[in-house]
Amino acid sequence: MATIANNLQLVRSRINAACSRLGRSTDSIRLLAVSKTFPAEAVREAFDAGQRCFGENYVQEAIDKIQVLDTLRGEIEWHLIGPLQSNKTRVVAEHFDWVQTVDRLKIAQRLSEQRPDHLPPLQVLVQVNTSGEDTKSGVDPTEALTLAQQVAALPRLTLRGVMALPAPTPDPQAQAAALAQVRVVFDQLKAAGLPIDTLSMGMSGDLEAAVEQGSTMVRVGTAIFGHR
Ligand SMILES: *Cc1c(COP(=O)(O)O)cnc(C)c1O
């Protein structure tokens, strides 16, 4: 029973349906499979079904999986999407391809200093805290441009855009408003001349709404791997 492969197909068809309603190209959305709490075998199953980008929340759990799946290292793109403390930046700089949760200059500076020379620059997103978010992670929208400009100037990082995790709400209008607020920040950064291309928002429950608001990367866990 290839459940993960079936689920991936369902998620891809949800993305495709949303894109065709909006007249967007399906290539304009990347799917990040969020494998937190699931074992390396689940990642491999998704890999075998064609998935290449994976998101993890917890640093040590992720490193363990990255090491188990070492033979796939050149083909998988690993994204950190959970909070990052400064005592973990070195191991993250050494093992991940992307960090989506940069919300302080100090973390960005450490990642840049600690990124090994033999690896390409670490791809990063600035995490924006939209109102109502239940964690304290993320920079205030009014401070996002300043942080983004500072991050973009660091030598071993490549700023790719913005990430957000709006609080889940059953009200579709409130959901759309929160996602639209993130889009505004993304557009501001672009208008300021930053060469960014990634707006990471949308999860299992709101990926269609996020695509509607301009997301270019949806982060999907439950709809691919099941309930945690
Ligand atoms: C867990 C998580 C996801 C995936 O959420 P699902 O609702 O399981 O799709 C996406 N983004 C972040 C930051 C997460 O922590």
PDB file of C-alpha atoms and ligand atoms in Angstrom:
ATOM      1  CA  MET A   1       0.000   0.000   0.000  1.00  0.00           C
ATOM      2  CA  ALA A   2       1.835   3.065  -1.271  1.00  0.00           C
ATOM      3  CA  THR A   3       0.030   5.600   0.903  1.00  0.00           C
ATOM      4  CA  ILE A   4       2.667   8.313   0.809  1.00  0.00           C
ATOM      5  CA  ALA A   5       2.893   8.103  -2.976  1.00  0.00           C
ATOM      6  CA  ASN A   6      -0.912   8.363  -3.227  1.00  0.00           C
ATOM      7  CA  ASN A   7      -1.020  11.276  -0.809  1.00  0.00           C
ATOM      8  CA  LEU A   8       1.683  13.087  -2.753  1.00  0.00           C
ATOM      9  CA  GLN A   9      -0.316  12.670  -5.906  1.00  0.00           C
ATOM     10  CA  LEU A  10      -3.402  14.089  -4.172  1.00  0.00           C
ATOM     11  CA  VAL A  11      -1.471  17.095  -2.870  1.00  0.00           C
ATOM     12  CA  ARG A  12       0.036  17.753  -6.290  1.00  0.00           C
ATOM     13  CA  SER A  13      -3.403  17.630  -7.845  1.00  0.00           C
ATOM     14  CA  ARG A  14      -4.719  20.106  -5.246  1.00  0.00           C
ATOM     15  CA  ILE A  15      -1.870  22.457  -6.195  1.00  0.00           C
ATOM     16  CA  ASN A  16      -2.510  21.933  -9.900  1.00  0.00           C
ATOM     17  CA  ALA A  17      -6.244  22.590  -9.495  1.00  0.00           C
ATOM     18  CA  ALA A  18      -5.593  25.804  -7.558  1.00  0.00           C
ATOM     19  CA  CYS A  19      -3.093  26.923 -10.192  1.00  0.00           C
ATOM     20  CA  SER A  20      -5.424  26.279 -13.086  1.00  0.00           C
ATOM     21  CA  ARG A  21      -8.273  28.169 -11.385  1.00  0.00           C
ATOM     22  CA  LEU A  22      -5.916  31.132 -11.041  1.00  0.00           C
ATOM     23  CA  GLY A  23      -4.220  30.834 -14.395  1.00  0.00           C
ATOM     24  CA  ARG A  24      -0.885  30.253 -12.646  1.00  0.00           C
ATOM     25  CA  SER A  25       1.705  27.846 -13.975  1.00  0.00           C
ATOM     26  CA  THR A  26       2.133  24.776 -11.757  1.00  0.00           C
ATOM     27  CA  ASP A  27       5.887  25.307 -12.049  1.00  0.00           C
ATOM     28  CA  SER A  28       5.467  28.507 -10.045  1.00  0.00           C
ATOM     29  CA  ILE A  29       4.782  26.511  -6.850  1.00  0.00           C
ATOM     30  CA  ARG A  30       7.282  24.280  -5.113  1.00  0.00           C
ATOM     31  CA  LEU A  31       6.075  21.566  -2.794  1.00  0.00           C
ATOM     32  CA  LEU A  32       8.043  21.107   0.420  1.00  0.00           C
ATOM     33  CA  ALA A  33       7.222  17.799   2.143  1.00  0.00           C
ATOM     34  CA  VAL A  34       7.294  18.330   5.905  1.00  0.00           C
ATOM     35  CA  SER A  35       8.623  15.102   7.381  1.00  0.00           C
ATOM     36  CA  LYS A  36       8.966  16.102  11.053  1.00  0.00           C
ATOM     37  CA  THR A  37       8.293  13.218  13.485  1.00  0.00           C
ATOM     38  CA  PHE A  38       8.256  10.705  10.600  1.00  0.00           C
ATOM     39  CA  PRO A  39      11.151   8.288  10.144  1.00  0.00           C
ATOM     40  CA  ALA A  40      13.772   8.273   7.404  1.00  0.00           C
ATOM     41  CA  GLU A  41      11.879   5.425   5.677  1.00  0.00           C
ATOM     42  CA  ALA A  42       8.916   7.765   5.135  1.00  0.00           C
ATOM     43  CA  VAL A  43      11.242  10.317   3.529  1.00  0.00           C
ATOM     44  CA  ARG A  44      12.649   7.593   1.302  1.00  0.00           C
ATOM     45  CA  GLU A  45       9.164   6.529   0.276  1.00  0.00           C
ATOM     46  CA  ALA A  46       8.336  10.101  -0.717  1.00  0.00           C
ATOM     47  CA  PHE A  47      11.688  10.347  -2.509  1.00  0.00           C
ATOM     48  CA  ASP A  48      10.878   7.195  -4.469  1.00  0.00           C
ATOM     49  CA  ALA A  49       7.606   8.861  -5.483  1.00  0.00           C
ATOM     50  CA  GLY A  50       9.553  11.788  -6.944  1.00  0.00           C
ATOM     51  CA  GLN A  51       9.628  14.247  -4.010  1.00  0.00           C
ATOM     52  CA  ARG A  52      12.959  16.054  -3.585  1.00  0.00           C
ATOM     53  CA  CYS A  53      12.461  18.895  -1.049  1.00  0.00           C
ATOM     54  CA  PHE A  54      11.916  18.095   2.607  1.00  0.00           C
ATOM     55  CA  GLY A  55      11.244  20.304   5.613  1.00  0.00           C
ATOM     56  CA  GLU A  56      12.202  19.520   9.196  1.00  0.00           C
ATOM     57  CA  ASN A  57      11.452  21.390  12.437  1.00  0.00           C
ATOM     58  CA  TYR A  58      13.797  19.868  14.989  1.00  0.00           C
ATOM     59  CA  VAL A  59      17.523  20.127  14.358  1.00  0.00           C
ATOM     60  CA  GLN A  60      18.744  16.897  15.951  1.00  0.00           C
ATOM     61  CA  GLU A  61      15.931  14.790  14.489  1.00  0.00           C
ATOM     62  CA  ALA A  62      16.725  16.236  11.070  1.00  0.00           C
ATOM     63  CA  ILE A  63      20.472  15.588  11.304  1.00  0.00           C
ATOM     64  CA  ASP A  64      19.787  11.956  12.227  1.00  0.00           C
ATOM     65  CA  LYS A  65      17.607  11.534   9.116  1.00  0.00           C
ATOM     66  CA  ILE A  66      20.054  13.386   6.862  1.00  0.00           C
ATOM     67  CA  GLN A  67      22.774  10.982   8.017  1.00  0.00           C
ATOM     68  CA  VAL A  68      20.636   7.855   7.566  1.00  0.00           C
ATOM     69  CA  LEU A  69      19.781   9.052   4.041  1.00  0.00           C
ATOM     70  CA  ASP A  70      23.358  10.079   3.244  1.00  0.00           C
ATOM     71  CA  THR A  71      23.384   8.232  -0.097  1.00  0.00           C
ATOM     72  CA  LEU A  72      20.602  10.566  -1.307  1.00  0.00           C
ATOM     73  CA  ARG A  73      22.353  13.694   0.004  1.00  0.00           C
ATOM     74  CA  GLY A  74      23.120  15.163  -3.422  1.00  0.00           C
ATOM     75  CA  GLU A  75      19.537  14.740  -4.581  1.00  0.00           C
ATOM     76  CA  ILE A  76      17.518  15.867  -1.569  1.00  0.00           C
ATOM     77  CA  GLU A  77      17.113  19.505  -0.583  1.00  0.00           C
ATOM     78  CA  TRP A  78      16.749  19.866   3.210  1.00  0.00           C
ATOM     79  CA  HIS A  79      14.954  22.897   4.658  1.00  0.00           C
ATOM     80  CA  LEU A  80      14.895  23.907   8.306  1.00  0.00           C
ATOM     81  CA  ILE A  81      11.415  25.275   9.073  1.00  0.00           C
ATOM     82  CA  GLY A  82      11.512  25.191  12.878  1.00  0.00           C
ATOM     83  CA  PRO A  83      12.892  27.734  15.353  1.00  0.00           C
ATOM     84  CA  LEU A  84      16.681  28.018  15.456  1.00  0.00           C
ATOM     85  CA  GLN A  85      18.662  28.815  18.608  1.00  0.00           C
ATOM     86  CA  SER A  86      22.153  30.252  18.303  1.00  0.00           C
ATOM     87  CA  ASN A  87      23.836  27.188  19.857  1.00  0.00           C
ATOM     88  CA  LYS A  88      22.539  25.078  16.914  1.00  0.00           C
ATOM     89  CA  THR A  89      23.576  27.330  14.034  1.00  0.00           C
ATOM     90  CA  ARG A  90      26.838  25.503  13.288  1.00  0.00           C
ATOM     91  CA  VAL A  91      25.302  22.093  12.787  1.00  0.00           C
ATOM     92  CA  VAL A  92      22.521  23.673  10.703  1.00  0.00           C
ATOM     93  CA  ALA A  93      25.019  25.584   8.540  1.00  0.00           C
ATOM     94  CA  GLU A  94      26.874  22.305   7.966  1.00  0.00           C
ATOM     95  CA  HIS A  95      23.906  20.095   7.084  1.00  0.00           C
ATOM     96  CA  PHE A  96      20.988  22.025   5.605  1.00  0.00           C
ATOM     97  CA  ASP A  97      20.433  23.575   2.170  1.00  0.00           C
ATOM     98  CA  TRP A  98      17.832  26.115   3.279  1.00  0.00           C
ATOM     99  CA  VAL A  99      16.858  27.836   6.541  1.00  0.00           C
ATOM    100  CA  GLN A 100      13.373  29.356   6.386  1.00  0.00           C
ATOM    101  CA  THR A 101      13.249  30.699   9.948  1.00  0.00           C
ATOM    102  CA  VAL A 102      15.766  33.542  10.056  1.00  0.00           C
ATOM    103  CA  ASP A 103      14.231  36.219  12.272  1.00  0.00           C
ATOM    104  CA  ARG A 104      17.272  37.863  13.891  1.00  0.00           C
ATOM    105  CA  LEU A 105      20.488  39.300  12.480  1.00  0.00           C
ATOM    106  CA  LYS A 106      22.600  37.436  15.021  1.00  0.00           C
ATOM    107  CA  ILE A 107      21.358  34.055  13.775  1.00  0.00           C
ATOM    108  CA  ALA A 108      21.986  35.068  10.172  1.00  0.00           C
ATOM    109  CA  GLN A 109      25.527  36.258  10.960  1.00  0.00           C
ATOM    110  CA  ARG A 110      26.366  33.001  12.701  1.00  0.00           C
ATOM    111  CA  LEU A 111      24.964  30.926   9.815  1.00  0.00           C
ATOM    112  CA  SER A 112      27.029  32.948   7.336  1.00  0.00           C
ATOM    113  CA  GLU A 113      30.234  32.632   9.373  1.00  0.00           C
ATOM    114  CA  GLN A 114      29.703  28.922   9.968  1.00  0.00           C
ATOM    115  CA  ARG A 115      28.670  27.871   6.453  1.00  0.00           C
ATOM    116  CA  PRO A 116      31.501  25.595   5.262  1.00  0.00           C
ATOM    117  CA  ASP A 117      33.472  26.875   2.270  1.00  0.00           C
ATOM    118  CA  HIS A 118      33.020  23.679   0.274  1.00  0.00           C
ATOM    119  CA  LEU A 119      29.223  24.108   0.277  1.00  0.00           C
ATOM    120  CA  PRO A 120      27.218  26.592  -1.795  1.00  0.00           C
ATOM    121  CA  PRO A 121      25.742  29.568   0.083  1.00  0.00           C
ATOM    122  CA  LEU A 122      22.935  28.669   2.473  1.00  0.00           C
ATOM    123  CA  GLN A 123      19.554  29.651   1.015  1.00  0.00           C
ATOM    124  CA  VAL A 124      17.531  31.594   3.569  1.00  0.00           C
ATOM    125  CA  LEU A 125      14.111  33.114   4.120  1.00  0.00           C
ATOM    126  CA  VAL A 126      13.204  35.800   6.613  1.00  0.00           C
ATOM    127  CA  GLN A 127      10.363  34.596   8.831  1.00  0.00           C
ATOM    128  CA  VAL A 128       7.675  37.217   9.283  1.00  0.00           C
ATOM    129  CA  ASN A 129       5.362  37.207  12.282  1.00  0.00           C
ATOM    130  CA  THR A 130       1.875  38.116  11.162  1.00  0.00           C
ATOM    131  CA  SER A 131      -0.624  39.142  13.798  1.00  0.00           C
ATOM    132  CA  GLY A 132      -2.228  36.260  15.603  1.00  0.00           C
ATOM    133  CA  GLU A 133       0.680  33.915  15.251  1.00  0.00           C
ATOM    134  CA  ASP A 134       0.791  31.844  18.398  1.00  0.00           C
ATOM    135  CA  THR A 135       4.558  31.564  18.662  1.00  0.00           C
ATOM    136  CA  LYS A 136       6.966  34.429  19.172  1.00  0.00           C
ATOM    137  CA  SER A 137       8.983  33.460  16.106  1.00  0.00           C
ATOM    138  CA  GLY A 138       9.329  35.834  13.220  1.00  0.00           C
ATOM    139  CA  VAL A 139      10.245  39.453  12.707  1.00  0.00           C
ATOM    140  CA  ASP A 140       7.583  42.138  12.910  1.00  0.00           C
ATOM    141  CA  PRO A 141       6.435  43.094   9.371  1.00  0.00           C
ATOM    142  CA  THR A 142       7.625  46.672   9.936  1.00  0.00           C
ATOM    143  CA  GLU A 143      11.170  45.393  10.581  1.00  0.00           C
ATOM    144  CA  ALA A 144      11.289  42.819   7.793  1.00  0.00           C
ATOM    145  CA  LEU A 145      12.891  45.056   5.154  1.00  0.00           C
ATOM    146  CA  THR A 146      15.762  46.156   7.406  1.00  0.00           C
ATOM    147  CA  LEU A 147      16.509  42.585   8.439  1.00  0.00           C
ATOM    148  CA  ALA A 148      16.215  41.337   4.849  1.00  0.00           C
ATOM    149  CA  GLN A 149      18.722  43.952   3.635  1.00  0.00           C
ATOM    150  CA  GLN A 150      21.185  42.996   6.374  1.00  0.00           C
ATOM    151  CA  VAL A 151      20.786  39.289   5.625  1.00  0.00           C
ATOM    152  CA  ALA A 152      21.199  39.867   1.891  1.00  0.00           C
ATOM    153  CA  ALA A 153      24.575  41.518   2.553  1.00  0.00           C
ATOM    154  CA  LEU A 154      26.050  38.468   4.314  1.00  0.00           C
ATOM    155  CA  PRO A 155      28.591  36.631   2.160  1.00  0.00           C
ATOM    156  CA  ARG A 156      27.678  32.985   2.745  1.00  0.00           C
ATOM    157  CA  LEU A 157      23.894  33.361   2.647  1.00  0.00           C
ATOM    158  CA  THR A 158      21.562  33.878  -0.288  1.00  0.00           C
ATOM    159  CA  LEU A 159      18.337  35.609   0.666  1.00  0.00           C
ATOM    160  CA  ARG A 160      15.508  33.975  -1.291  1.00  0.00           C
ATOM    161  CA  GLY A 161      12.421  35.562   0.273  1.00  0.00           C
ATOM    162  CA  VAL A 162       9.924  35.390   3.061  1.00  0.00           C
ATOM    163  CA  MET A 163       8.278  32.659   5.128  1.00  0.00           C
ATOM    164  CA  ALA A 164       5.264  32.851   7.425  1.00  0.00           C
ATOM    165  CA  LEU A 165       3.177  30.606   9.601  1.00  0.00           C
ATOM    166  CA  PRO A 166      -0.130  32.408  10.179  1.00  0.00           C
ATOM    167  CA  ALA A 167      -2.228  31.035  13.032  1.00  0.00           C
ATOM    168  CA  PRO A 168      -4.801  28.567  11.731  1.00  0.00           C
ATOM    169  CA  THR A 169      -8.318  29.933  11.609  1.00  0.00           C
ATOM    170  CA  PRO A 170     -11.605  28.399  10.429  1.00  0.00           C
ATOM    171  CA  ASP A 171     -12.651  31.778   8.987  1.00  0.00           C
ATOM    172  CA  PRO A 172     -11.618  31.876   5.299  1.00  0.00           C
ATOM    173  CA  GLN A 173     -11.638  35.670   5.200  1.00  0.00           C
ATOM    174  CA  ALA A 174      -9.353  35.982   8.221  1.00  0.00           C
ATOM    175  CA  GLN A 175      -7.117  33.327   6.678  1.00  0.00           C
ATOM    176  CA  ALA A 176      -6.903  35.188   3.365  1.00  0.00           C
ATOM    177  CA  ALA A 177      -6.195  38.475   5.174  1.00  0.00           C
ATOM    178  CA  ALA A 178      -3.290  36.983   7.136  1.00  0.00           C
ATOM    179  CA  LEU A 179      -1.798  35.443   3.991  1.00  0.00           C
ATOM    180  CA  ALA A 180      -2.271  38.706   2.081  1.00  0.00           C
ATOM    181  CA  GLN A 181      -0.357  40.543   4.800  1.00  0.00           C
ATOM    182  CA  VAL A 182       2.651  38.285   4.199  1.00  0.00           C
ATOM    183  CA  ARG A 183       2.369  38.875   0.478  1.00  0.00           C
ATOM    184  CA  VAL A 184       2.524  42.628   1.117  1.00  0.00           C
ATOM    185  CA  VAL A 185       5.835  42.187   2.959  1.00  0.00           C
ATOM    186  CA  PHE A 186       7.199  40.038   0.118  1.00  0.00           C
ATOM    187  CA  ASP A 187       6.209  42.692  -2.422  1.00  0.00           C
ATOM    188  CA  GLN A 188       7.814  45.449  -0.320  1.00  0.00           C
ATOM    189  CA  LEU A 189      11.119  43.599  -0.246  1.00  0.00           C
ATOM    190  CA  LYS A 190      10.973  43.072  -3.996  1.00  0.00           C
ATOM    191  CA  ALA A 191      10.068  46.704  -4.599  1.00  0.00           C
ATOM    192  CA  ALA A 192      13.125  47.698  -2.548  1.00  0.00           C
ATOM    193  CA  GLY A 193      15.246  45.866  -5.109  1.00  0.00           C
ATOM    194  CA  LEU A 194      16.030  42.639  -3.287  1.00  0.00           C
ATOM    195  CA  PRO A 195      16.334  39.807  -5.837  1.00  0.00           C
ATOM    196  CA  ILE A 196      13.965  37.399  -4.099  1.00  0.00           C
ATOM    197  CA  ASP A 197      11.757  34.710  -5.606  1.00  0.00           C
ATOM    198  CA  THR A 198      10.293  32.687  -2.723  1.00  0.00           C
ATOM    199  CA  LEU A 199       7.147  33.270  -0.696  1.00  0.00           C
ATOM    200  CA  SER A 200       6.784  30.267   1.609  1.00  0.00           C
ATOM    201  CA  MET A 201       3.285  29.956   3.026  1.00  0.00           C
ATOM    202  CA  GLY A 202       0.467  27.428   2.985  1.00  0.00           C
ATOM    203  CA  MET A 203       0.176  24.065   4.728  1.00  0.00           C
ATOM    204  CA  SER A 204      -2.118  21.017   4.491  1.00  0.00           C
ATOM    205  CA  GLY A 205      -5.180  23.002   5.551  1.00  0.00           C
ATOM    206  CA  ASP A 206      -4.716  26.241   3.664  1.00  0.00           C
ATOM    207  CA  LEU A 207      -2.586  25.544   0.622  1.00  0.00           C
ATOM    208  CA  GLU A 208      -5.274  26.654  -1.864  1.00  0.00           C
ATOM    209  CA  ALA A 209      -5.763  29.950  -0.006  1.00  0.00           C
ATOM    210  CA  ALA A 210      -1.989  30.453   0.077  1.00  0.00           C
ATOM    211  CA  VAL A 211      -1.614  29.789  -3.648  1.00  0.00           C
ATOM    212  CA  GLU A 212      -4.395  32.296  -4.211  1.00  0.00           C
ATOM    213  CA  GLN A 213      -2.428  34.895  -2.227  1.00  0.00           C
ATOM    214  CA  GLY A 214       0.725  34.344  -4.248  1.00  0.00           C
ATOM    215  CA  SER A 215       2.624  31.626  -2.392  1.00  0.00           C
ATOM    216  CA  THR A 216       5.501  30.091  -4.353  1.00  0.00           C
ATOM    217  CA  MET A 217       6.239  27.308  -1.856  1.00  0.00           C
ATOM    218  CA  VAL A 218       3.753  25.317   0.177  1.00  0.00           C
ATOM    219  CA  ARG A 219       4.923  23.288   3.194  1.00  0.00           C
ATOM    220  CA  VAL A 220       2.797  20.173   3.531  1.00  0.00           C
ATOM    221  CA  GLY A 221       3.103  17.569   6.280  1.00  0.00           C
ATOM    222  CA  THR A 222      -0.128  15.916   7.396  1.00  0.00           C
ATOM    223  CA  ALA A 223      -1.641  15.590   3.904  1.00  0.00           C
ATOM    224  CA  ILE A 224       1.444  13.641   2.762  1.00  0.00           C
ATOM    225  CA  PHE A 225       2.649  11.655   5.771  1.00  0.00           C
ATOM    226  CA  GLY A 226      -0.515  11.467   7.905  1.00  0.00           C
ATOM    227  CA  HIS A 227      -1.330  12.730  11.374  1.00  0.00           C
ATOM    228  CA  ARG A 228       1.494  13.308  13.828  1.00  0.00           C
TER     229      ARG A 228
HETATM  230  C1  LIG B   1       4.428  21.260  10.757  1.00  0.00           C
HETATM  231  C2  LIG B   1       4.632  22.434   9.853  1.00  0.00           C
HETATM  232  C3  LIG B   1       4.085  22.480   8.570  1.00  0.00           C
HETATM  233  C4  LIG B   1       3.189  21.409   8.001  1.00  0.00           C
HETATM  234  O1  LIG B   1       1.925  21.470   8.573  1.00  0.00           O
HETATM  235  P1  LIG B   1       0.752  20.467   8.141  1.00  0.00           P
HETATM  236  O2  LIG B   1      -0.464  21.128   8.669  1.00  0.00           O
HETATM  237  O3  LIG B   1       1.049  19.152   8.759  1.00  0.00           O
HETATM  238  O4  LIG B   1       0.758  20.405   6.650  1.00  0.00           O
HETATM  239  C5  LIG B   1       4.376  23.588   7.780  1.00  0.00           C
HETATM  240  N1  LIG B   1       5.159  24.584   8.217  1.00  0.00           N
HETATM  241  C6  LIG B   1       5.702  24.579   9.445  1.00  0.00           C
HETATM  242  C7  LIG B   1       6.556  25.706   9.877  1.00  0.00           C
HETATM  243  C8  LIG B   1       5.443  23.515  10.308  1.00  0.00           C
HETATM  244  O5  LIG B   1       5.973  23.529  11.547  1.00  0.00           O
END
